[in-house]
Amino acid sequence: MANEEILQEEEENLLTLTDENGEDVTFEYLDCIQYADKEYLVLMPAEEDSNEIVILEVQPVDEETENYISVSDEKVLDEVYAIFKERFKDIITFED
């Protein structure tokens, strides 16, 4: 695979969102998980040397637009994270 193809593939996995302070934050898209009839994005901040992930609820606005809402329910966060860990257990080493 050529370097240009690798760079393009990496850029396609990046998502820039605007936070509540109006700041743009770039995330690496890791997965989209269905849980309790809702969709959740699993993201990792792209510009930090961190292993933290962010889970956001996908809230459809119309056919072309979605809002991404932070999740405050610990049970939902734990369940979505457990699904993510199970899917990626052979790819990512998780620290508990």
XYZ file of N, CA and C in Angstrom:
288
model
N 0.853 -1.176 0.000
C 0.000 0.000 0.000
C 0.897 1.237 0.000
N 0.626 2.162 -0.852
C 1.412 3.385 -0.962
C 1.160 4.280 0.247
N 2.163 5.139 0.549
C 2.037 6.050 1.685
C 0.810 6.953 1.561
N 0.489 7.392 0.336
C -0.674 8.255 0.125
C -1.967 7.534 0.510
N -2.051 6.241 0.185
C -3.241 5.470 0.520
C -3.376 5.313 2.037
N -2.269 5.087 2.725
C -2.292 4.954 4.181
C -2.725 6.269 4.811
N -2.185 7.387 4.340
C -2.546 8.696 4.874
C -4.026 8.978 4.654
N -4.545 8.669 3.466
C -5.952 8.902 3.177
C -6.829 8.040 4.082
N -6.441 6.784 4.297
C -7.212 5.890 5.164
C -7.233 6.419 6.598
N -6.097 6.924 7.082
C -6.038 7.488 8.425
C -6.914 8.729 8.534
N -6.900 9.590 7.516
C -7.707 10.805 7.536
C -9.196 10.486 7.513
N -9.588 9.400 6.853
C -10.994 9.018 6.792
C -11.512 8.571 8.160
N -10.633 8.155 9.045
C -11.028 7.716 10.379
C -11.032 8.860 11.379
N -10.779 10.087 10.926
C -10.762 11.240 11.816
C -12.077 11.993 11.731
N -12.515 12.472 12.885
C -13.772 13.199 12.981
C -13.518 14.432 13.834
N -13.796 15.614 13.293
C -13.608 16.850 14.046
C -14.969 17.341 14.530
N -15.073 17.511 15.845
C -16.310 17.963 16.473
C -16.051 19.268 17.210
N -17.082 20.050 17.375
C -16.982 21.294 18.127
C -17.547 21.048 19.520
N -16.741 21.351 20.547
C -17.201 21.114 21.915
C -18.076 22.252 22.416
N -18.519 22.146 23.666
C -19.448 23.134 24.228
C -18.833 24.517 24.362
N -17.491 24.613 24.283
C -16.805 25.902 24.355
C -16.502 26.484 22.973
N -16.985 25.818 21.919
C -16.749 26.290 20.565
C -15.395 25.888 19.997
N -14.670 25.032 20.711
C -13.356 24.570 20.260
C -13.506 23.314 19.397
N -12.755 23.258 18.300
C -12.735 22.064 17.466
C -11.793 21.039 18.079
N -12.275 19.806 18.175
C -11.484 18.708 18.714
C -11.536 17.575 17.701
N -10.372 17.031 17.361
C -10.300 15.947 16.389
C -10.186 14.618 17.123
N -11.004 13.659 16.684
C -11.029 12.327 17.280
C -10.747 11.282 16.212
N -10.215 10.169 16.646
C -10.086 9.003 15.786
C -11.329 8.145 16.008
N -12.029 7.833 14.939
C -13.218 6.988 15.007
C -12.775 5.556 15.248
N -13.307 4.923 16.289
C -12.962 3.541 16.592
C -14.097 2.576 16.269
N -15.340 2.948 16.628
C -16.442 2.030 16.410
C -17.773 2.755 16.594
N -18.826 2.129 16.107
C -20.196 2.582 16.330
C -20.941 1.373 16.892
N -21.551 1.553 18.062
C -22.149 0.441 18.780
C -23.641 0.703 19.008
N -24.444 -0.307 18.730
C -25.880 -0.262 19.009
C -26.083 -0.790 20.430
N -26.802 -0.032 21.233
C -27.125 -0.478 22.592
C -28.441 0.159 23.004
N -29.365 -0.655 23.497
C -30.660 -0.187 23.982
C -31.358 0.724 22.970
N -31.402 0.268 21.729
C -32.082 0.983 20.640
C -31.483 2.353 20.328
N -30.238 2.565 20.720
C -29.543 3.804 20.384
C -28.177 3.461 19.809
N -27.589 4.454 19.142
C -26.271 4.299 18.546
C -25.268 5.141 19.321
N -24.078 4.580 19.525
C -23.022 5.286 20.260
C -21.725 5.226 19.468
N -21.054 6.365 19.383
C -19.735 6.417 18.763
C -18.680 6.203 19.836
N -17.670 5.423 19.492
C -16.519 5.242 20.369
C -15.354 5.926 19.665
N -14.804 6.947 20.324
C -13.762 7.789 19.736
C -12.564 7.881 20.667
N -11.415 8.242 20.089
C -10.216 8.517 20.872
C -9.669 9.863 20.418
N -9.359 10.759 21.362
C -8.766 12.045 20.955
C -7.531 11.802 20.092
N -7.470 12.446 18.933
C -6.388 12.203 17.977
C -5.107 12.945 18.322
N -5.215 14.048 19.030
C -4.046 14.896 19.243
C -3.429 14.753 20.631
N -3.850 13.772 21.383
C -3.317 13.578 22.717
C -2.619 12.226 22.790
N -1.609 12.147 23.635
C -0.969 10.863 23.896
C -1.704 10.212 25.059
N -2.899 9.783 24.770
C -3.765 9.244 25.806
C -4.433 7.987 25.289
N -4.723 7.086 26.187
C -5.452 5.880 25.826
C -6.919 5.986 26.209
N -7.358 7.202 26.556
C -8.745 7.394 26.937
C -9.631 7.346 25.708
N -10.847 6.842 25.926
C -11.817 6.875 24.840
C -12.990 7.748 25.264
N -13.728 8.195 24.269
C -14.912 9.017 24.483
C -16.080 8.278 23.849
N -17.179 8.190 24.579
C -18.392 7.566 24.064
C -19.461 8.643 23.953
N -19.991 8.808 22.745
C -21.017 9.817 22.489
C -22.258 9.153 21.912
N -23.423 9.611 22.351
C -24.678 9.116 21.799
C -24.964 9.832 20.487
N -25.359 9.069 19.482
C -25.728 9.630 18.179
C -27.209 9.978 18.234
N -27.507 11.244 17.966
C -28.892 11.710 17.960
C -29.208 12.233 16.560
N -29.947 11.456 15.758
C -30.277 11.912 14.407
C -31.154 13.165 14.432
N -30.817 14.126 13.561
C -31.607 15.342 13.417
C -32.513 15.189 12.198
N -31.916 14.788 11.087
C -32.655 14.478 9.871
C -31.844 13.440 9.109
N -32.162 13.219 7.846
C -31.486 12.168 7.085
C -29.996 12.437 6.867
N -29.573 13.688 6.934
C -28.185 14.034 6.648
C -27.414 14.547 7.856
N -28.093 14.821 8.960
C -27.453 15.483 10.095
C -27.628 14.671 11.377
N -26.543 14.638 12.171
C -26.577 13.980 13.467
C -25.958 14.903 14.504
N -26.439 14.803 15.724
C -25.791 15.448 16.861
C -25.137 14.358 17.685
N -24.046 14.702 18.347
C -23.337 13.759 19.198
C -23.377 14.307 20.617
N -23.994 13.542 21.512
C -24.269 13.993 22.865
C -23.420 13.196 23.857
N -22.798 13.891 24.810
C -22.031 13.175 25.828
C -22.989 12.355 26.691
N -22.497 11.222 27.138
C -23.304 10.283 27.911
C -22.952 10.431 29.385
N -23.950 10.690 30.219
C -23.693 10.849 31.654
C -24.108 9.627 32.467
N -24.887 8.734 31.871
C -25.353 7.536 32.563
C -24.212 6.510 32.637
N -23.710 6.278 33.857
C -22.576 5.365 34.055
C -22.886 3.952 33.575
N -24.125 3.501 33.772
C -24.506 2.146 33.339
C -24.383 2.024 31.824
N -24.873 3.013 31.095
C -24.782 3.001 29.632
C -23.317 3.025 29.203
N -22.517 3.902 29.815
C -21.090 3.968 29.484
C -20.416 2.622 29.717
N -20.701 1.996 30.851
C -20.091 0.705 31.169
C -20.500 -0.376 30.178
N -21.775 -0.398 29.818
C -22.265 -1.418 28.888
C -21.688 -1.232 27.481
N -21.675 -0.002 27.003
C -21.130 0.273 25.666
C -19.629 -0.035 25.650
N -18.933 0.355 26.706
C -17.498 0.066 26.790
C -17.243 -1.440 26.831
N -18.074 -2.190 27.536
C -17.924 -3.650 27.590
C -18.098 -4.277 26.207
N -19.063 -3.784 25.447
C -19.262 -4.277 24.077
C -18.039 -3.954 23.231
N -17.540 -2.729 23.352
C -16.351 -2.308 22.598
C -15.155 -3.200 22.948
N -14.935 -3.433 24.245
C -13.819 -4.272 24.675
C -13.936 -5.688 24.123
N -15.138 -6.229 24.109
C -15.340 -7.580 23.592
C -15.029 -7.633 22.091
N -15.468 -6.641 21.347
C -15.226 -6.610 19.894
C -13.734 -6.500 19.562
N -12.994 -5.761 20.386
C -11.597 -5.466 20.064
C -10.598 -6.196 20.957
N -11.049 -7.228 21.665
C -10.179 -7.914 22.624
C -8.947 -8.543 21.975
N -9.046 -8.919 20.704
C -7.909 -9.527 20.011
C -7.019 -8.500 19.329
N -7.422 -7.217 19.364
C -6.684 -6.176 18.652
C -6.041 -5.179 19.621
N -6.756 -4.866 20.686
C -6.310 -3.836 21.645
C -6.098 -4.476 23.012
N -5.014 -4.087 23.677
C -4.786 -4.502 25.051
C -5.399 -3.463 25.968
N -6.375 -3.863 26.758
C -7.085 -2.946 27.632
C -6.492 -2.982 29.047
N -6.397 -1.806 29.650
C -5.964 -1.709 31.033
C -7.204 -1.528 31.899
N -7.330 -2.320 32.935
C -8.496 -2.182 33.819
C -8.140 -1.438 35.070
